[in-house]
């Protein structure tokens, strides 16, 4: 579904992503691991169009999306979450979803000024979509709670729901389980499986090795911007290059 060819991103003299080629299959959980600074988030930023690559191509379902602006890429079906999600702390869960959805839909200033029919229809649609997304991620029961009053794990679910509002076919999740405890991590993993069961393709960056090893169909390992390995969890676990570069050298990551 997503084919990345020889992708490179230079920041000045630093190759944050260096000649990476990879293929993510539809309806699978693909994972990216690697030490801090390996280029994982930059790789996502390139796919989502927030950064333009120095060279290389990104092909989504046969279409070269490399030159497209990030809002067009979102409309082609790539959604994402960020390493940290900024939510409106003093607003309710539902209102955060509605605002998030609004930011991703179409009405311009003119529509707002004349409060057009289109805007009214969109607002109604936003509310419906927001509720659907909350139901999907299992947060309907807290829709009227303030963000400030929900748990870290529930916040992660809000971030998932925000990303789902654009109805992506490929969802990029940047460290979705960071800062949540092990039991809650299991719940988030279940949610990712549910997404795949509903036809989505997931690509996630994650430091929690036990989570990744238990759920990923395929893992790509980045180190200093380069792809050093790719394979099933079993293949990655046994790969001497990976053990040397990552698993063996980072106690935290292996924990
Ligand atoms: P990871 O997500 O794997 O921890 P990043 O993709 O965030 O790594 O960063 C990879 C490298 O690129 C790091 O050395 C980082 O400092 C650098 N980098 C990331 N974004 C920028 C940017 N916007 N400008 C300059 N350097 C950046
Ligand atoms: Mg990162």
XYZ file of C-alpha atoms and ligand atoms in Angstrom:
283
model
C 0.000 0.000 0.000
C 2.783 2.439 0.885
C 6.041 2.225 -0.989
C 8.959 4.375 0.023
C 11.856 4.572 -2.408
C 15.315 5.815 -1.502
C 13.988 8.462 0.845
C 16.536 10.960 2.124
C 16.093 14.051 4.281
C 19.038 16.326 4.967
C 18.942 18.921 7.739
C 21.999 20.951 6.835
C 24.809 18.387 6.852
C 22.820 15.809 8.828
C 21.074 12.963 7.013
C 18.124 12.484 9.379
C 16.719 9.894 6.970
C 19.256 8.298 4.671
C 18.265 6.402 1.517
C 15.450 4.406 3.135
C 13.361 2.072 0.984
C 10.528 0.094 2.507
C 7.136 -1.324 1.652
C 4.198 -1.367 4.062
C 1.448 -3.847 3.260
C -2.237 -3.012 3.587
C -4.173 -4.205 6.616
C -1.088 -4.913 8.680
C 0.646 -3.498 11.715
C 3.997 -2.134 10.638
C 6.431 -0.895 13.246
C 9.468 1.353 13.203
C 11.991 1.067 16.000
C 15.382 2.593 16.612
C 17.292 4.655 19.152
C 16.494 8.296 19.886
C 17.489 10.514 17.002
C 17.389 7.621 14.516
C 15.059 9.561 12.203
C 11.765 7.841 13.028
C 9.651 10.956 13.535
C 11.303 12.604 10.523
C 10.348 9.560 8.456
C 6.706 10.059 9.507
C 6.923 13.781 8.788
C 8.096 12.969 5.269
C 5.290 10.486 4.624
C 2.682 12.903 5.972
C 4.143 15.724 3.879
C 5.119 17.989 6.781
C 8.679 17.867 5.469
C 9.662 17.499 1.834
C 12.356 14.910 1.165
C 15.737 15.920 -0.185
C 15.390 12.961 -2.548
C 13.350 9.826 -2.993
C 9.711 8.996 -3.615
C 6.629 8.087 -1.589
C 3.983 6.049 -3.397
C 0.532 5.510 -1.879
C -1.565 2.867 -3.634
C 0.298 3.478 -6.875
C 0.143 7.279 -6.723
C 3.292 9.340 -6.257
C 2.345 11.605 -3.342
C 5.857 13.012 -2.825
C 5.107 16.473 -4.251
C 1.703 16.868 -2.584
C 0.978 19.319 0.219
C 0.272 17.735 3.608
C -3.449 18.565 3.554
C -3.779 16.800 0.206
C -1.867 13.837 1.574
C -4.290 13.730 4.523
C -7.172 13.689 2.081
C -5.544 10.832 0.181
C -5.942 8.830 3.379
C -2.868 9.238 5.554
C -3.665 10.160 9.149
C -1.254 10.600 12.004
C -0.745 11.224 15.681
C 2.151 13.148 17.146
C 4.623 12.212 19.858
C 2.818 14.713 22.056
C -0.742 15.752 21.335
C -1.876 19.199 22.344
C -5.404 18.980 23.669
C -7.585 21.752 25.071
C -7.330 20.953 28.773
C -10.349 22.952 29.895
C -12.662 21.667 27.175
C -14.527 18.377 27.143
C -13.368 15.278 25.323
C -16.220 15.662 22.821
C -15.443 19.342 22.163
C -11.791 18.496 21.552
C -12.911 15.997 18.943
C -15.296 18.461 17.323
C -12.662 21.193 17.140
C -10.109 18.698 15.853
C -12.491 17.577 13.183
C -13.338 21.167 12.232
C -9.685 21.958 11.714
C -9.552 19.078 9.255
C -12.670 20.011 7.261
C -13.435 22.534 4.658
C -15.420 25.682 5.436
C -13.497 28.902 4.905
C -13.826 32.290 6.575
C -16.620 33.327 4.228
C -18.745 30.384 5.338
C -18.147 31.281 8.978
C -19.157 34.916 8.410
C -22.409 34.146 6.700
C -23.002 30.998 8.771
C -23.747 29.164 5.591
C -25.879 26.084 5.167
C -22.718 24.227 4.351
C -21.192 25.240 7.679
C -24.274 24.170 9.607
C -24.306 20.852 7.839
C -20.612 20.450 8.552
C -21.065 21.186 12.235
C -23.701 18.546 12.532
C -21.537 16.132 10.623
C -18.564 16.930 12.891
C -20.577 16.076 15.979
C -21.697 12.779 14.478
C -18.185 11.907 13.333
C -16.700 12.907 16.687
C -19.132 10.648 18.533
C -18.418 7.782 16.139
C -14.691 8.150 16.692
C -15.134 8.297 20.479
C -17.270 5.194 20.389
C -14.669 3.381 18.293
C -11.821 4.154 20.702
C -13.961 3.323 23.741
C -14.377 6.815 25.201
C -18.111 7.443 24.885
C -18.505 7.237 28.654
C -16.121 10.177 29.214
C -17.250 12.426 26.331
C -18.395 15.167 28.718
C -15.369 15.015 30.969
C -12.705 17.716 30.768
C -9.405 16.661 29.227
C -7.691 17.757 32.444
C -9.688 15.084 34.307
C -8.994 12.015 32.173
C -6.119 9.521 32.432
C -2.968 9.421 30.330
C -4.251 6.335 28.544
C -7.554 8.059 27.769
C -5.615 10.993 26.333
C -3.863 8.576 23.983
C -7.262 7.319 22.898
C -8.373 10.900 22.242
C -5.313 11.317 19.999
C -6.300 8.148 18.104
C -9.860 9.432 17.741
C -8.579 12.761 16.398
C -6.520 10.975 13.781
C -9.478 8.782 12.817
C -11.658 11.848 12.177
C -10.113 12.217 8.729
C -11.033 8.614 7.906
C -7.531 7.549 6.983
C -6.641 4.255 5.365
C -3.092 4.466 6.697
C -2.587 5.660 10.251
C 0.836 6.776 11.462
C 1.158 6.569 15.252
C 4.205 8.207 16.829
C 4.917 6.503 20.163
C 1.250 5.905 20.981
C 1.968 4.116 24.254
C 4.606 6.477 25.649
C 3.925 7.322 29.285
C 1.225 4.729 29.922
C 1.559 1.757 32.258
C 1.869 -1.871 31.048
C -1.788 -2.872 31.589
C -2.977 0.201 29.712
C -0.501 -0.574 26.939
C -2.350 -3.843 26.350
C -5.586 -1.886 25.886
C -3.959 0.390 23.310
C -2.546 -2.614 21.462
C -6.058 -4.102 21.363
C -7.316 -0.852 19.901
C -4.700 -1.001 17.134
C -5.772 -4.550 16.319
C -9.347 -3.317 16.152
C -8.289 -0.638 13.651
C -6.656 -3.249 11.438
C -9.739 -5.469 11.757
C -11.730 -2.486 10.459
C -9.611 -2.190 7.345
C -6.940 0.281 8.426
C -3.238 -0.089 7.939
C -1.214 0.932 10.964
C 2.354 2.103 11.102
C 3.700 2.870 14.535
C 6.866 4.096 16.136
C 7.308 2.580 19.557
C 9.906 2.124 22.262
C 8.053 -0.559 24.161
C 9.764 -3.623 22.755
C 7.460 -6.191 24.341
C 4.478 -4.425 22.813
C 6.084 -4.257 19.363
C 7.340 -7.813 19.399
C 3.891 -9.046 20.377
C 1.851 -7.148 17.834
C 3.808 -6.068 14.746
C 3.539 -7.979 11.484
C 6.694 -6.313 10.249
C 9.384 -4.185 11.843
C 11.827 -1.749 10.262
C 14.838 -0.725 12.319
C 16.345 2.714 11.789
C 19.722 3.768 13.122
C 21.385 7.101 12.306
C 18.808 7.640 9.569
C 19.514 4.334 7.839
C 17.427 1.203 7.613
C 19.611 -1.432 9.241
C 17.065 -4.239 9.303
C 13.561 -5.241 8.335
C 11.552 -8.350 9.100
C 9.190 -10.174 11.399
C 9.571 -9.714 15.168
C 11.334 -13.084 15.284
C 13.814 -12.077 12.555
C 14.479 -8.742 14.223
C 15.042 -10.302 17.627
C 17.673 -12.625 16.168
C 19.362 -10.087 13.900
C 22.927 -9.523 15.141
C 23.132 -6.042 13.591
C 19.997 -4.998 15.499
C 21.192 -6.485 18.755
C 24.461 -4.618 18.378
C 22.964 -1.277 17.377
C 19.872 -1.187 19.469
C 18.595 -3.980 21.638
C 21.926 -4.645 23.288
C 22.961 -1.056 23.748
C 19.786 0.400 25.196
C 18.544 -1.147 28.425
C 15.490 1.121 28.516
C 14.386 0.054 25.081
C 14.646 -3.610 25.932
C 12.715 -3.200 29.170
P 13.603 10.006 16.329
O 12.151 10.305 16.148
O 14.030 8.681 15.792
O 14.024 10.149 17.760
P 13.999 12.402 14.741
O 13.413 12.053 13.430
O 13.184 13.245 15.648
O 14.447 11.064 15.500
O 15.384 13.124 14.520
C 16.399 12.586 13.680
C 17.529 13.574 13.614
O 17.143 14.707 12.851
C 17.992 14.091 14.973
O 19.380 14.226 14.943
C 17.295 15.425 15.066
O 18.031 16.313 15.875
C 17.266 15.891 13.615
N 16.115 16.730 13.311
C 14.807 16.366 13.414
N 13.996 17.345 13.001
C 14.794 18.385 12.644
C 14.560 19.700 12.121
N 13.324 20.146 11.894
N 15.638 20.469 11.881
C 16.891 20.018 12.086
N 17.188 18.797 12.553
C 16.159 17.982 12.846
Mg 10.614 10.757 17.514
